[in-house]
Coordinates of C-alpha atoms and ligand atoms in Angstrom, one line a residue:
M633 CA 0.0 0.0 0.0
Q634 CA 1.2 3.5 -0.9
K635 CA 2.1 5.8 2.0
S636 CA -0.6 8.4 2.8
S637 CA 1.1 11.5 1.6
L638 CA 0.0 14.4 -0.5
E639 CA 3.0 13.9 -2.7
T640 CA 2.0 10.4 -3.6
L641 CA -1.5 11.6 -4.6
L642 CA -0.1 14.5 -6.6
Q643 CA 2.3 12.1 -8.4
V644 CA -0.4 9.7 -9.3
I645 CA -2.4 12.5 -10.9
E646 CA 0.5 14.2 -12.6
K647 CA 1.5 11.0 -14.2
R648 CA -1.7 11.5 -16.3
R649 CA -2.1 15.2 -16.6
K650 CA -0.6 18.5 -15.5
L651 CA -2.1 20.1 -12.4
S652 CA -2.5 23.9 -12.2
D653 CA -1.3 25.7 -9.0
A654 CA -4.9 26.2 -8.0
E655 CA -5.6 22.5 -8.3
V656 CA -2.6 21.6 -6.2
E657 CA -3.8 24.2 -3.6
L658 CA -7.3 22.7 -3.6
L659 CA -6.0 19.2 -3.1
K660 CA -3.7 20.3 -0.4
K661 CA -6.5 22.0 1.4
A662 CA -8.8 19.0 1.1
Y663 CA -6.0 16.7 2.3
L664 CA -5.2 18.8 5.4
T665 CA -8.9 19.4 6.2
S666 CA -9.8 15.7 6.0
Q667 CA -6.7 14.7 8.0
K668 CA -7.6 17.1 10.7
A669 CA -11.3 16.0 10.8
H670 CA -10.4 12.3 11.1
E671 CA -7.5 13.0 13.4
N672 CA -8.4 10.7 16.3
Q673 CA -10.4 8.1 14.4
K674 CA -9.3 4.6 13.8
R675 CA -10.6 1.9 11.4
N676 CA -11.6 -1.5 12.6
S677 CA -8.1 -2.7 11.7
G678 CA -6.6 -0.1 14.1
E679 CA -5.1 2.0 11.3
P680 CA -5.8 5.7 11.1
Y681 CA -9.2 6.4 9.5
F682 CA -7.5 8.9 7.2
N683 CA -5.9 6.0 5.3
H684 CA -9.3 5.0 4.1
V685 CA -10.2 8.4 2.6
F686 CA -6.7 8.7 1.2
Q687 CA -6.9 5.4 -0.6
T688 CA -10.3 6.3 -1.9
A689 CA -8.9 9.5 -3.4
L690 CA -6.0 7.6 -4.8
T691 CA -8.3 5.2 -6.6
L692 CA -10.3 8.1 -8.1
A693 CA -7.0 9.6 -9.3
S694 CA -6.1 6.4 -11.0
W695 CA -9.4 6.5 -12.8
D696 CA -8.4 9.8 -14.3
L697 CA -11.2 11.7 -12.6
D698 CA -11.2 15.5 -12.2
T699 CA -9.8 17.4 -9.2
A700 CA -13.1 18.1 -7.6
T701 CA -14.0 14.4 -7.5
I702 CA -10.6 13.5 -6.0
A703 CA -11.0 16.3 -3.4
A704 CA -14.5 14.9 -2.7
G705 CA -12.9 11.5 -2.2
L706 CA -10.6 12.9 0.5
L707 CA -13.6 14.6 2.2
H708 CA -16.2 12.0 1.6
D709 CA -16.6 10.8 5.2
T710 CA -16.2 14.1 7.0
V711 CA -19.8 15.2 7.1
E712 CA -21.1 11.8 8.1
D713 CA -18.4 10.8 10.6
T714 CA -16.8 13.9 12.0
S715 CA -17.8 17.2 13.5
Y716 CA -17.0 19.0 10.2
K717 CA -20.4 20.3 9.0
L718 CA -21.7 20.5 5.5
E719 CA -22.2 24.3 5.8
T720 CA -18.5 24.6 6.7
L721 CA -17.5 22.4 3.8
Q722 CA -19.6 24.6 1.5
K723 CA -17.9 27.7 2.7
D724 CA -14.4 26.1 2.5
F725 CA -14.7 24.3 -0.8
G726 CA -17.6 25.7 -2.7
E727 CA -20.9 24.3 -4.0
E728 CA -19.5 21.6 -6.4
I729 CA -17.4 19.7 -3.9
A730 CA -20.1 20.1 -1.2
F731 CA -22.7 18.7 -3.6
L732 CA -20.5 15.7 -4.3
V733 CA -19.7 15.0 -0.6
N734 CA -23.4 15.4 0.3
G735 CA -24.4 13.0 -2.5
V736 CA -21.9 10.4 -1.2
T737 CA -23.2 10.9 2.4
K738 CA -26.8 10.4 1.2
L739 CA -25.8 7.2 -0.7
G740 CA -24.1 6.1 2.5
H741 CA -27.5 5.4 3.9
L742 CA -28.1 2.7 1.5
K743 CA -28.0 0.0 4.1
Y744 CA -29.9 -3.2 4.7
R745 CA -32.7 -2.6 7.2
T746 CA -32.5 -5.0 10.1
S747 CA -36.2 -5.6 9.8
V748 CA -35.7 -7.2 6.4
K749 CA -36.7 -10.9 6.9
T750 CA -38.0 -12.5 3.7
E751 CA -36.3 -12.7 0.4
H752 CA -39.1 -10.6 -1.1
E753 CA -38.5 -7.9 1.4
R754 CA -34.8 -8.1 0.7
M755 CA -35.3 -7.7 -3.0
E756 CA -37.7 -4.8 -2.5
H757 CA -35.1 -3.1 -0.4
L758 CA -32.4 -3.8 -2.9
A759 CA -34.5 -2.2 -5.6
E760 CA -35.0 0.8 -3.4
N761 CA -31.3 1.1 -2.9
L762 CA -30.7 0.8 -6.6
R763 CA -33.3 3.4 -7.3
K764 CA -31.4 5.8 -5.1
M765 CA -28.2 5.0 -6.9
I766 CA -29.7 5.6 -10.3
L767 CA -31.1 8.9 -9.1
A768 CA -27.6 9.8 -7.9
I769 CA -26.2 8.7 -11.3
S770 CA -28.6 10.9 -13.2
E771 CA -27.8 13.9 -10.9
D772 CA -24.0 13.5 -11.0
L773 CA -22.2 10.4 -12.0
R774 CA -19.1 11.4 -10.0
V775 CA -21.0 10.8 -6.8
V776 CA -21.2 7.1 -7.8
F777 CA -17.5 7.0 -8.7
V778 CA -16.6 8.2 -5.2
K779 CA -18.9 5.6 -3.7
L780 CA -17.4 2.9 -5.8
A781 CA -13.9 3.9 -4.8
D782 CA -15.0 4.0 -1.2
R783 CA -16.5 0.5 -1.5
L784 CA -13.4 -0.9 -3.2
H785 CA -11.2 0.1 -0.2
N786 CA -13.8 -1.1 2.3
M787 CA -13.8 -4.5 0.6
T788 CA -10.0 -4.8 0.7
T789 CA -10.1 -4.1 4.4
L790 CA -13.2 -6.2 5.1
G791 CA -11.1 -8.8 7.0
S792 CA -11.0 -6.8 10.1
V793 CA -14.7 -6.2 10.3
P794 CA -16.9 -8.5 12.6
S795 CA -17.9 -11.6 10.6
L796 CA -21.7 -11.0 10.6
K797 CA -21.1 -7.6 9.1
Q798 CA -18.6 -9.0 6.6
K799 CA -21.3 -11.2 5.0
R800 CA -23.8 -8.3 4.8
I801 CA -21.3 -5.9 3.3
A802 CA -20.0 -8.6 0.9
L803 CA -23.6 -9.4 -0.2
E804 CA -24.4 -5.8 -0.7
T805 CA -21.2 -5.4 -2.8
L806 CA -22.1 -8.4 -4.9
E807 CA -25.7 -7.3 -5.4
I808 CA -25.4 -3.6 -5.8
Y809 CA -21.9 -2.3 -6.3
A810 CA -20.4 -4.9 -8.6
P811 CA -23.4 -4.9 -11.0
L812 CA -23.5 -1.2 -11.0
A813 CA -19.8 -0.9 -11.9
Y814 CA -20.4 -3.5 -14.6
R815 CA -23.4 -1.5 -15.8
L816 CA -21.2 1.6 -15.9
G817 CA -18.7 -0.4 -18.0
M818 CA -16.1 -0.5 -15.3
Q819 CA -15.4 -4.1 -16.0
N820 CA -12.2 -4.4 -14.1
L821 CA -13.6 -2.8 -11.0
S822 CA -16.7 -4.9 -11.2
G823 CA -14.6 -8.1 -11.4
E824 CA -12.4 -7.0 -8.6
L825 CA -15.3 -6.2 -6.3
E826 CA -16.9 -9.5 -7.1
D827 CA -13.7 -11.4 -6.4
L828 CA -13.3 -9.6 -3.1
T829 CA -16.7 -10.9 -2.0
F830 CA -16.0 -14.5 -2.9
M831 CA -14.0 -15.4 0.2
Y832 CA -16.7 -14.0 2.5
L833 CA -19.7 -15.4 0.7
H834 CA -18.3 -18.8 -0.2
P835 CA -15.5 -19.4 2.2
E836 CA -15.2 -23.2 1.5
E837 CA -15.3 -22.8 -2.2
Y838 CA -12.7 -20.1 -1.9
E839 CA -10.4 -22.3 0.0
W840 CA -10.9 -25.1 -2.5
M841 CA -10.2 -22.7 -5.4
K842 CA -7.1 -21.2 -3.7
K843 CA -5.6 -24.6 -3.2
N844 CA -6.5 -26.2 -6.5
V845 CA -6.2 -23.3 -8.8
S846 CA -3.1 -21.6 -7.5
E847 CA -1.0 -24.7 -8.1
Q848 CA -2.4 -25.1 -11.6
Y849 CA -2.0 -21.4 -12.1
E850 CA 1.7 -21.4 -11.2
E851 CA 2.2 -24.4 -13.5
R852 CA 0.3 -22.7 -16.2
V853 CA 2.3 -19.4 -16.0
Q854 CA 5.5 -21.4 -16.1
Y855 CA 4.2 -23.1 -19.3
L856 CA 3.3 -19.8 -20.8
E857 CA 6.8 -18.4 -19.9
R858 CA 8.2 -21.3 -22.0
V859 CA 5.8 -20.4 -24.9
E860 CA 6.4 -16.7 -25.0
P861 CA 9.9 -16.7 -26.5
L862 CA 8.8 -19.1 -29.3
L863 CA 6.0 -16.7 -30.1
R864 CA 8.3 -13.7 -30.0
T865 CA 10.8 -15.4 -32.4
A866 CA 8.0 -16.3 -34.8
L867 CA 6.6 -12.8 -34.8
K868 CA 10.1 -11.4 -35.4
K869 CA 10.2 -13.4 -38.6
A870 CA 7.1 -11.6 -39.8
N871 CA 8.8 -8.3 -38.8
I872 CA 6.4 -7.8 -35.9
E873 CA 7.8 -6.3 -32.7
P874 CA 5.1 -6.8 -30.1
I875 CA 4.7 -3.9 -27.6
K876 CA 4.2 -6.5 -25.0
I877 CA 3.1 -10.1 -24.4
D878 CA 1.5 -10.8 -21.1
Y879 CA -0.7 -13.4 -19.3
R880 CA -4.1 -12.8 -18.1
A881 CA -5.4 -14.9 -15.2
K882 CA -9.1 -15.2 -14.8
R883 CA -10.5 -14.0 -11.6
L884 CA -11.3 -16.7 -9.0
S885 CA -15.0 -15.8 -8.8
S886 CA -15.6 -15.9 -12.5
L887 CA -13.4 -19.0 -12.8
Y888 CA -15.5 -20.7 -10.2
K889 CA -18.7 -19.9 -12.1
K890 CA -17.1 -21.4 -15.2
L891 CA -15.9 -24.5 -13.3
L892 CA -19.4 -25.2 -12.0
R893 CA -20.6 -25.4 -15.6
S894 CA -17.8 -27.7 -16.6
D895 CA -18.1 -30.2 -13.7
M896 CA -15.2 -28.7 -11.9
N897 CA -12.8 -29.7 -14.6
L898 CA -10.0 -27.1 -14.9
E899 CA -8.6 -28.8 -17.9
Q900 CA -11.7 -27.8 -19.9
I901 CA -11.2 -24.1 -19.2
Y902 CA -8.8 -22.9 -21.8
D903 CA -8.7 -19.3 -20.9
F904 CA -8.1 -19.3 -17.2
V905 CA -4.7 -18.1 -18.1
A906 CA -4.5 -16.6 -21.6
L907 CA -1.6 -15.1 -23.5
R908 CA -2.1 -11.6 -24.7
V909 CA -0.1 -10.0 -27.5
I910 CA -0.2 -6.3 -27.9
V911 CA 1.0 -5.0 -31.3
N912 CA 1.2 -1.7 -33.1
T913 CA -1.3 -1.8 -35.9
V914 CA -4.4 -3.7 -37.0
E915 CA -2.5 -5.2 -39.9
E916 CA 0.0 -6.6 -37.4
C917 CA -2.9 -8.1 -35.5
Y918 CA -3.8 -10.2 -38.5
S919 CA -0.3 -11.1 -39.5
A920 CA 0.4 -12.1 -35.9
L921 CA -2.7 -14.3 -35.9
G922 CA -1.4 -15.9 -39.1
M923 CA 2.0 -16.5 -37.5
V924 CA 0.4 -18.1 -34.5
H925 CA -1.5 -20.5 -36.7
Q926 CA 1.6 -21.4 -38.6
L927 CA 3.2 -22.3 -35.2
W928 CA 0.3 -24.1 -33.7
P929 CA -2.9 -25.4 -35.2
P930 CA -6.0 -23.6 -34.2
M931 CA -8.9 -25.3 -32.6
P932 CA -11.8 -25.1 -35.0
G933 CA -14.6 -22.8 -34.1
R934 CA -12.6 -20.8 -31.6
I935 CA -11.1 -18.1 -33.9
K936 CA -12.9 -14.9 -33.1
D937 CA -12.4 -11.7 -35.1
Y938 CA -13.7 -9.0 -32.8
I939 CA -11.9 -6.4 -34.9
A940 CA -14.0 -6.9 -38.1
L941 CA -17.0 -7.6 -35.9
P942 CA -16.6 -5.9 -32.5
K943 CA -18.6 -7.0 -29.5
P944 CA -21.7 -4.9 -28.9
N945 CA -19.9 -2.9 -26.3
G946 CA -17.2 -2.0 -28.8
Y947 CA -14.6 -4.6 -27.6
K948 CA -12.0 -5.3 -30.3
S949 CA -9.5 -8.0 -30.4
L950 CA -8.6 -11.2 -32.2
H951 CA -9.0 -14.4 -30.1
T952 CA -7.8 -17.8 -31.0
T953 CA -7.4 -21.1 -29.2
V954 CA -4.6 -23.2 -30.4
F955 CA -3.0 -26.6 -29.7
C956 CA 0.1 -25.1 -28.4
E957 CA 3.4 -26.7 -27.2
D958 CA 2.9 -30.2 -25.9
K959 CA -0.5 -30.0 -27.6
R960 CA -1.9 -28.0 -24.8
V961 CA -5.0 -26.0 -25.5
T962 CA -4.1 -22.3 -25.1
E963 CA -6.0 -19.1 -25.7
I964 CA -4.2 -16.3 -27.4
Q965 CA -5.6 -12.7 -27.7
I966 CA -4.1 -10.2 -30.1
R967 CA -4.9 -6.5 -30.2
T968 CA -3.4 -3.1 -30.7
L969 CA -2.4 -0.9 -27.8
Q970 CA -5.4 1.4 -28.4
M971 CA -7.8 -1.5 -28.3
H972 CA -6.1 -2.8 -25.2
E973 CA -6.3 0.5 -23.4
E974 CA -10.0 1.0 -24.4
A975 CA -10.7 -2.5 -23.0
E976 CA -8.7 -2.1 -19.8
N977 CA -8.5 1.5 -18.6
G978 CA -11.1 3.7 -20.1
I979 CA -13.4 4.4 -17.2
A980 CA -16.3 5.0 -19.6
A981 CA -15.0 2.7 -22.3
H982 CA -17.1 -0.2 -21.1
W983 CA -20.5 1.3 -20.4
A984 CA -22.3 -1.4 -22.2
Y985 CA -20.5 -4.5 -21.1
S986 CA -23.6 -6.1 -19.7
Q987 CA -25.0 -6.0 -23.2
A988 CA -22.4 -8.6 -24.2
K989 CA -24.0 -10.9 -21.7
T990 CA -27.4 -10.6 -23.2
S991 CA -26.2 -10.7 -26.8
K992 CA -24.3 -13.9 -26.2
E993 CA -27.6 -15.5 -25.6
F994 CA -28.9 -14.1 -28.9
I995 CA -26.0 -15.6 -30.7
A996 CA -24.1 -13.5 -33.3
G997 CA -25.2 -14.0 -36.9
D998 CA -28.7 -13.3 -35.8
K999 CA -29.8 -9.9 -36.9
S1000 CA -30.2 -8.8 -33.3
F1001 CA -26.4 -8.3 -33.3
S1002 CA -26.5 -5.2 -35.4
V1003 CA -29.6 -4.0 -33.7
K1004 CA -27.9 -4.2 -30.3
Q1005 CA -25.0 -2.3 -31.8
A1006 CA -27.4 0.4 -32.9
D1007 CA -29.0 0.5 -29.5
L1008 CA -25.6 1.1 -28.1
N1009 CA -24.7 4.1 -30.2
W1010 CA -24.8 6.2 -27.1
V1011 CA -21.9 4.1 -25.8
N1012 CA -19.8 4.8 -28.9
Q1013 CA -20.8 8.4 -28.8
L1014 CA -19.6 8.6 -25.2
R1015 CA -16.3 7.0 -26.1
N1016 CA -15.8 9.3 -29.0
W1017 CA -16.6 12.3 -26.9
Q1018 CA -14.1 11.2 -24.3
K1019 CA -11.4 11.1 -26.9
D1020 CA -12.2 14.7 -28.0
F1021 CA -11.9 16.2 -24.6
T1022 CA -8.6 17.6 -23.4
G1023 CA -9.4 17.2 -19.7
P1024 CA -11.5 15.1 -17.5
D1025 CA -13.5 18.2 -16.3
E1026 CA -14.9 18.8 -19.7
F1027 CA -15.7 15.1 -20.1
V1028 CA -17.5 14.8 -16.8
Q1029 CA -19.5 18.0 -17.6
S1030 CA -20.7 16.5 -20.9
L1031 CA -21.6 13.3 -19.1
K1032 CA -23.9 15.2 -16.8
I1033 CA -25.6 17.1 -19.5
D1034 CA -26.0 14.7 -22.4
F1035 CA -25.5 11.2 -21.2
F1036 CA -28.6 10.5 -19.2
K1037 CA -31.0 12.9 -20.9
H1038 CA -32.5 10.4 -23.3
R1039 CA -32.3 7.2 -21.2
V1040 CA -34.4 5.7 -18.5
F1041 CA -33.1 3.1 -16.0
A1042 CA -35.5 0.5 -14.8
I1043 CA -34.9 -2.4 -12.4
T1044 CA -35.8 -6.1 -12.7
P1045 CA -37.2 -8.0 -9.7
K1046 CA -33.7 -9.5 -9.4
G1047 CA -32.2 -6.1 -9.0
E1048 CA -30.6 -5.8 -12.4
V1049 CA -30.6 -2.4 -14.0
I1050 CA -31.9 -2.2 -17.5
D1051 CA -31.4 1.0 -19.5
L1052 CA -33.7 2.0 -22.3
P1053 CA -34.4 5.0 -24.4
T1054 CA -36.9 7.5 -23.0
G1055 CA -40.5 6.4 -24.0
S1056 CA -39.8 2.7 -23.7
T1057 CA -42.5 0.4 -22.6
P1058 CA -42.7 -2.9 -20.7
I1059 CA -42.4 -4.7 -24.1
D1060 CA -39.0 -3.1 -24.7
F1061 CA -38.0 -3.9 -21.2
A1062 CA -39.0 -7.6 -21.7
Y1063 CA -37.0 -7.9 -24.9
Q1064 CA -34.0 -6.3 -23.3
I1065 CA -34.0 -9.0 -20.7
H1066 CA -34.3 -11.8 -23.1
S1067 CA -36.1 -12.4 -26.4
E1068 CA -38.0 -15.3 -24.9
I1069 CA -39.4 -13.1 -22.2
G1070 CA -40.4 -10.6 -24.8
D1071 CA -42.1 -13.1 -27.0
H1072 CA -44.2 -14.5 -24.2
C1073 CA -45.0 -11.3 -22.4
V1074 CA -48.7 -11.0 -21.4
G1075 CA -48.6 -8.1 -19.0
A1076 CA -46.4 -6.1 -16.6
K1077 CA -46.4 -4.8 -13.1
V1078 CA -44.6 -1.6 -12.3
N1079 CA -43.8 -0.9 -8.7
N1080 CA -46.2 -3.8 -7.9
K1081 CA -49.2 -2.4 -9.8
M1082 CA -50.5 -3.8 -13.1
V1083 CA -49.9 -1.4 -16.0
P1084 CA -51.0 -1.5 -19.7
L1085 CA -48.3 -2.7 -22.1
D1086 CA -48.0 0.8 -23.6
Y1087 CA -47.0 2.2 -20.2
Q1088 CA -44.0 4.5 -20.5
I1089 CA -41.3 3.4 -18.1
E1090 CA -39.7 6.0 -15.8
S1091 CA -36.2 5.9 -14.2
G1092 CA -36.3 3.9 -11.1
D1093 CA -39.3 1.8 -11.9
L1094 CA -39.3 -1.7 -10.7
V1095 CA -40.7 -3.7 -13.6
D1096 CA -41.9 -7.2 -13.4
I1097 CA -42.9 -8.9 -16.7
L1098 CA -45.6 -11.5 -16.6
V1099 CA -45.2 -14.3 -19.1
Q1100 CA -47.3 -17.1 -20.5
K1101 CA -45.9 -20.0 -22.4
N1102 CA -48.4 -19.9 -25.3
K1103 CA -48.4 -16.1 -25.7
K1104 CA -47.0 -14.7 -29.0
P1105 CA -46.2 -11.2 -30.0
S1106 CA -49.0 -9.4 -31.9
E1107 CA -48.8 -6.9 -34.7
S1108 CA -50.1 -4.1 -32.5
W1109 CA -46.9 -4.4 -30.4
L1110 CA -44.9 -2.8 -33.2
K1111 CA -46.7 0.4 -32.4
I1112 CA -46.0 0.1 -28.7
A1113 CA -42.3 -0.9 -28.8
K1114 CA -39.7 1.8 -28.9
T1115 CA -36.4 0.0 -29.3
S1116 CA -35.4 -1.4 -32.6
A1117 CA -34.3 -4.6 -30.9
A1118 CA -37.8 -5.3 -29.7
K1119 CA -39.3 -4.4 -33.0
Q1120 CA -36.9 -6.6 -34.9
H1121 CA -37.8 -9.6 -32.6
I1122 CA -41.6 -9.0 -32.9
R1123 CA -41.4 -8.8 -36.7
S1124 CA -39.3 -11.9 -37.0
V1125 CA -41.8 -13.9 -34.9
I1126 CA -44.8 -12.6 -36.9
R1127 CA -43.0 -13.4 -40.2
K1128 CA -42.4 -17.0 -39.0
E1129 CA -46.0 -17.4 -37.9
T1130 CA -47.4 -16.2 -41.2
S1131 CA -45.1 -18.4 -43.3
V1132 CA -46.2 -21.4 -41.3
L1133 CA -49.9 -20.5 -41.6
R1134 CA -49.7 -19.8 -45.3
K1135 CA -52.2 -21.9 -47.2
G1136 CA -51.9 -20.4 -50.7
P1137 CA -49.9 -22.1 -53.5
Q1138 CA -46.2 -21.9 -53.8
L1139 CA -44.0 -22.1 -56.9
E1140 CA -41.2 -24.6 -57.0
I1141 CA -38.6 -23.9 -59.7
R1142 CA -35.6 -26.1 -60.7
I1143 CA -33.1 -24.4 -62.8
T1144 CA -30.3 -26.2 -64.6
A1145 CA -27.5 -23.8 -65.5
S1146 CA -23.9 -23.6 -66.4
D1147 CA -21.9 -22.6 -63.4
R1148 CA -20.6 -19.0 -63.4
L1149 CA -19.8 -16.3 -60.9
G1150 CA -22.8 -14.2 -60.0
L1151 CA -25.4 -16.6 -61.4
I1152 CA -27.3 -17.0 -58.2
K1153 CA -27.2 -13.3 -57.7
D1154 CA -28.6 -12.6 -61.1
I1155 CA -31.4 -15.2 -60.7
S1156 CA -32.5 -13.9 -57.3
S1157 CA -32.5 -10.3 -58.5
V1158 CA -34.8 -11.2 -61.5
I1159 CA -37.1 -12.8 -58.9
S1160 CA -37.1 -10.0 -56.6
R1161 CA -37.6 -7.4 -59.4
A1162 CA -40.7 -9.3 -60.2
R1163 CA -41.7 -8.6 -56.6
V1164 CA -41.8 -12.3 -55.7
N1165 CA -40.6 -13.5 -52.4
I1166 CA -38.0 -16.2 -52.3
L1167 CA -38.9 -18.7 -49.5
N1168 CA -36.0 -21.0 -50.0
L1169 CA -33.1 -21.3 -52.4
T1170 CA -30.8 -24.4 -52.6
N1171 CA -27.8 -24.8 -54.9
I1172 CA -27.4 -28.5 -55.6
H1173 CA -23.9 -29.2 -56.7
P1174 CA -23.5 -31.5 -59.7
P1175 CA -22.5 -35.0 -59.1
S1176 CA -19.8 -34.8 -61.7
K1177 CA -17.8 -32.1 -63.3
T1178 CA -19.5 -32.6 -66.6
A1179 CA -23.0 -32.2 -65.2
F1180 CA -24.7 -28.8 -64.7
P1181 CA -25.5 -27.5 -61.2
I1182 CA -29.2 -27.4 -60.3
I1183 CA -30.7 -24.5 -58.4
K1184 CA -33.9 -25.2 -56.5
I1185 CA -36.1 -22.2 -55.6
L1186 CA -39.3 -22.1 -53.6
C1187 CA -41.3 -18.9 -54.2
D1188 CA -44.3 -17.2 -52.8
I1189 CA -46.5 -17.0 -55.9
D1190 CA -50.2 -17.3 -56.2
S1191 CA -51.2 -17.4 -59.8
K1192 CA -50.2 -19.4 -62.8
E1193 CA -50.0 -16.4 -65.0
K1194 CA -47.5 -14.7 -62.7
A1195 CA -45.5 -17.8 -62.5
E1196 CA -45.3 -18.1 -66.3
K1197 CA -44.1 -14.5 -66.6
L1198 CA -41.4 -15.1 -64.1
I1199 CA -40.2 -18.3 -65.8
F1200 CA -40.0 -16.4 -69.1
K1201 CA -37.7 -13.8 -67.5
L1202 CA -35.6 -16.4 -65.8
K1203 CA -35.0 -18.2 -69.1
A1204 CA -33.3 -15.0 -70.4
V1205 CA -30.7 -15.1 -67.6
N1206 CA -27.3 -15.8 -69.1
G1207 CA -26.2 -19.4 -68.4
V1208 CA -29.7 -20.9 -67.7
K1209 CA -30.2 -24.1 -69.7
E1210 CA -33.4 -25.5 -68.6
I1211 CA -36.3 -24.7 -66.2
N1212 CA -38.8 -27.0 -64.6
Y1213 CA -41.5 -25.6 -62.4
Q1214 CA -44.7 -26.5 -60.6
L1215 CA -47.3 -24.8 -58.4
I1216 CA -47.6 -26.8 -55.1
Ligands
LIG2185 MN1 -15.8 5.8 3.3

């Protein structure tokens, strides 16, 4: 742990940006005021209380936040825990810092009531807490940053707190703070918080993991140390000088979740320690991938190009899993430094990570991928804005003004926060959780009261979707839904329904043609120009080189006359030899 000194704090900030004299003065004043206010206080561990607020400020500095937020970090416990009053703080430090400290103080009251007995009561309470958090977010995001930095330090020192309290704080961290950080895209922080709760909430599993994984981990790292120079030499041959190669160990808590799914078989988890290669350019990413595959054969189906097709949250990287030295299955990630920094450090670079969780269930390749991407434009916008700003002050300012203006944040009964564009309805909410929930939605309760499906969700609403197995989306939902993701899903279900119900005749066409480039494209464009729907198209490859390929097409056509006209046009397509057709 770094020593609590003003110099340390200033150094951490100045590594990132130049401080003005006024800023240094402000930080000095906050430092001394807080130190004096907490003078005789001790933490549970016996260390001076001031260490806690200092560490909180240090964390905020490492997140690149503005001076006012760092000062608020130093002062965040003065009003609640010392004789230093809010009015004095206002006079000494001005409205902005006083507002931040007061915001943190108010959030400090997010505590579990002792009267909470049933799971339902606990959930209600959790939702209430989240609602307060969301309100704070929409007022000034920086309040939540201070709270998160505060919680991070409290979690690292949780060992010296009485054990009953430990469990409660750990649970609250797992249920409120880690998901919130995740929601805000602070993926590293979220993982770290979750990992810190693991030993308190699952002590036995934690011991098991520590014992079993750490041995394997050591062994794994030794193995990767052996692999690294081989990779380096190979890259050099391709004239690639990697900026760095490092290993990434999966966090214990997330590894545990993965292990549960794979019958506790660590051998089946390839990425618990992965090699990461950072290079200079996108071109180098691809040539590095090529070199890796020349060295070691890739495992089919595990090459992922998130550069050409970034994850919905904007994550870019190349992933591959190879049969590495000694045929050991090893994951390798390749990305540029910029991609790496965006994925690791950008405090706002990950705003949408939770979306990745949802979209995995949708499976890429499905149209919803691009829809999700469009829904997340605000994330990209945010990221681009961040780049354009010279200092964090300006960035934070724009966050406050633009970021939350057009979004509402609602809560699931499980306490998960769902964000939606303003004007969204329970249908949008349902589809945002899962397409299955959307498809089978029959009604919704908001804050425990039944509402119509066209109800407009407000920030902080606790939304409970009622589902029925046989329910299907209706055409009228298209008018109610606001998000393109929901609309897309509704349309695709309706389309499927109508094609199943179709009773009218269909036209089956079999075309024999000489194979040439663009043949299929020409044929299908003739059909669509005739305003005929293609229901199915199969290209049957010829059994021998001398035979012609056959193209089988099923069309949506209802009259013989129309069919004959179409066939006439198709016969004119270059390369077509013969056409057979029938109405079925
Ligand atoms: Mn605190």
